[in-house]
């Protein structure tokens, strides 16, 4: 399979069609990005990198980091984690508060904000330097020191943190949050403000296409069974209330972020990251979703 030709064809077709959305503005600093940037990077299991467009430009990975923190915490807590967070699609927006009340402080899954806050709280309890260790972990997965935390983006989110703060206090009211809210939020905003390129992001997801073993870190990151479970969660919950639509159109486990990035994997074949900042009304990148749909259409295979 000529992956370079494939992603170039996908890139050209999407650029010709040029579907548009709107950049995220609820974190004001994210609105300063050039909306015309678009890149695709695909990494096979031998470590070959195929890239097109702005695939080496660093961007705000936002919620894509929820997969990295889940992998760190899953490895430590194993199945005990699932007493604090569920594994069901939420069918609700990523920052929804309502469901958490009905379900007595147990978030639906680790990828909605409430669930990710529980994961970061668990991480905070076990790791001595949580923010540095998240960066170190992602650097290791990417095979080089690529992670930069954009302090302006972090501060911008901190200054508009009403919903995430409300979620954290609500979790605390239900005894599902062990540490100080401000401390955990500081780590959560730092992980969301990580900037890296499509190339590095695709490399950092490679272990999930490879039964838990990272060819870049040269070690097992999670067991084969944990890798399969993280992939199942990405397939069912990675795109919030658009997860069914993504599975239907693309058919790969993946995770989106409001910076416009999506990382996805085709188990036993490749990992891929796509980035374009303009989003649809569910907070997922319009061009990135279309690009991945075209990719699996042209490949004539997905998970299914
Ligand atoms: O907590 C937030 O709202 C953001 N830092 C991350 C949200 C996000 O990326 C949702 N993804 N589509």
mmCIF file of N, CA and C in Angstrom, residues 42 45 86 88 124 145 239 304:
data_model
loop_
_atom_site.group_PDB
_atom_site.id
_atom_site.type_symbol
_atom_site.label_atom_id
_atom_site.label_comp_id
_atom_site.label_asym_id
_atom_site.label_seq_id
_atom_site.Cartn_x
_atom_site.Cartn_y
_atom_site.Cartn_z
ATOM 1 N N UNK A 42 0.678 9.774 8.825
ATOM 2 C CA UNK A 42 0.370 8.359 9.051
ATOM 3 C C UNK A 42 1.691 7.650 9.357
ATOM 4 N N UNK A 45 3.739 0.430 11.264
ATOM 5 C CA UNK A 45 4.284 -0.249 12.438
ATOM 6 C C UNK A 45 5.789 -0.512 12.336
ATOM 7 N N UNK A 86 -17.235 5.029 34.264
ATOM 8 C CA UNK A 86 -17.918 4.013 33.476
ATOM 9 C C UNK A 86 -17.303 3.859 32.090
ATOM 10 N N UNK A 88 -19.370 3.616 29.096
ATOM 11 C CA UNK A 88 -20.498 3.712 28.153
ATOM 12 C C UNK A 88 -20.425 5.039 27.402
ATOM 13 N N UNK A 124 -2.945 12.266 39.660
ATOM 14 C CA UNK A 124 -2.364 13.196 40.643
ATOM 15 C C UNK A 124 -2.023 12.461 41.947
ATOM 16 N N UNK A 145 11.875 14.492 22.240
ATOM 17 C CA UNK A 145 11.341 15.522 23.128
ATOM 18 C C UNK A 145 10.566 16.550 22.304
ATOM 19 N N UNK A 239 -15.610 10.529 20.414
ATOM 20 C CA UNK A 239 -16.100 11.740 19.727
ATOM 21 C C UNK A 239 -17.391 12.255 20.370
ATOM 22 N N UNK A 304 -13.996 -2.637 10.255
ATOM 23 C CA UNK A 304 -15.162 -3.467 9.883
ATOM 24 C C UNK A 304 -15.039 -4.045 8.474
#
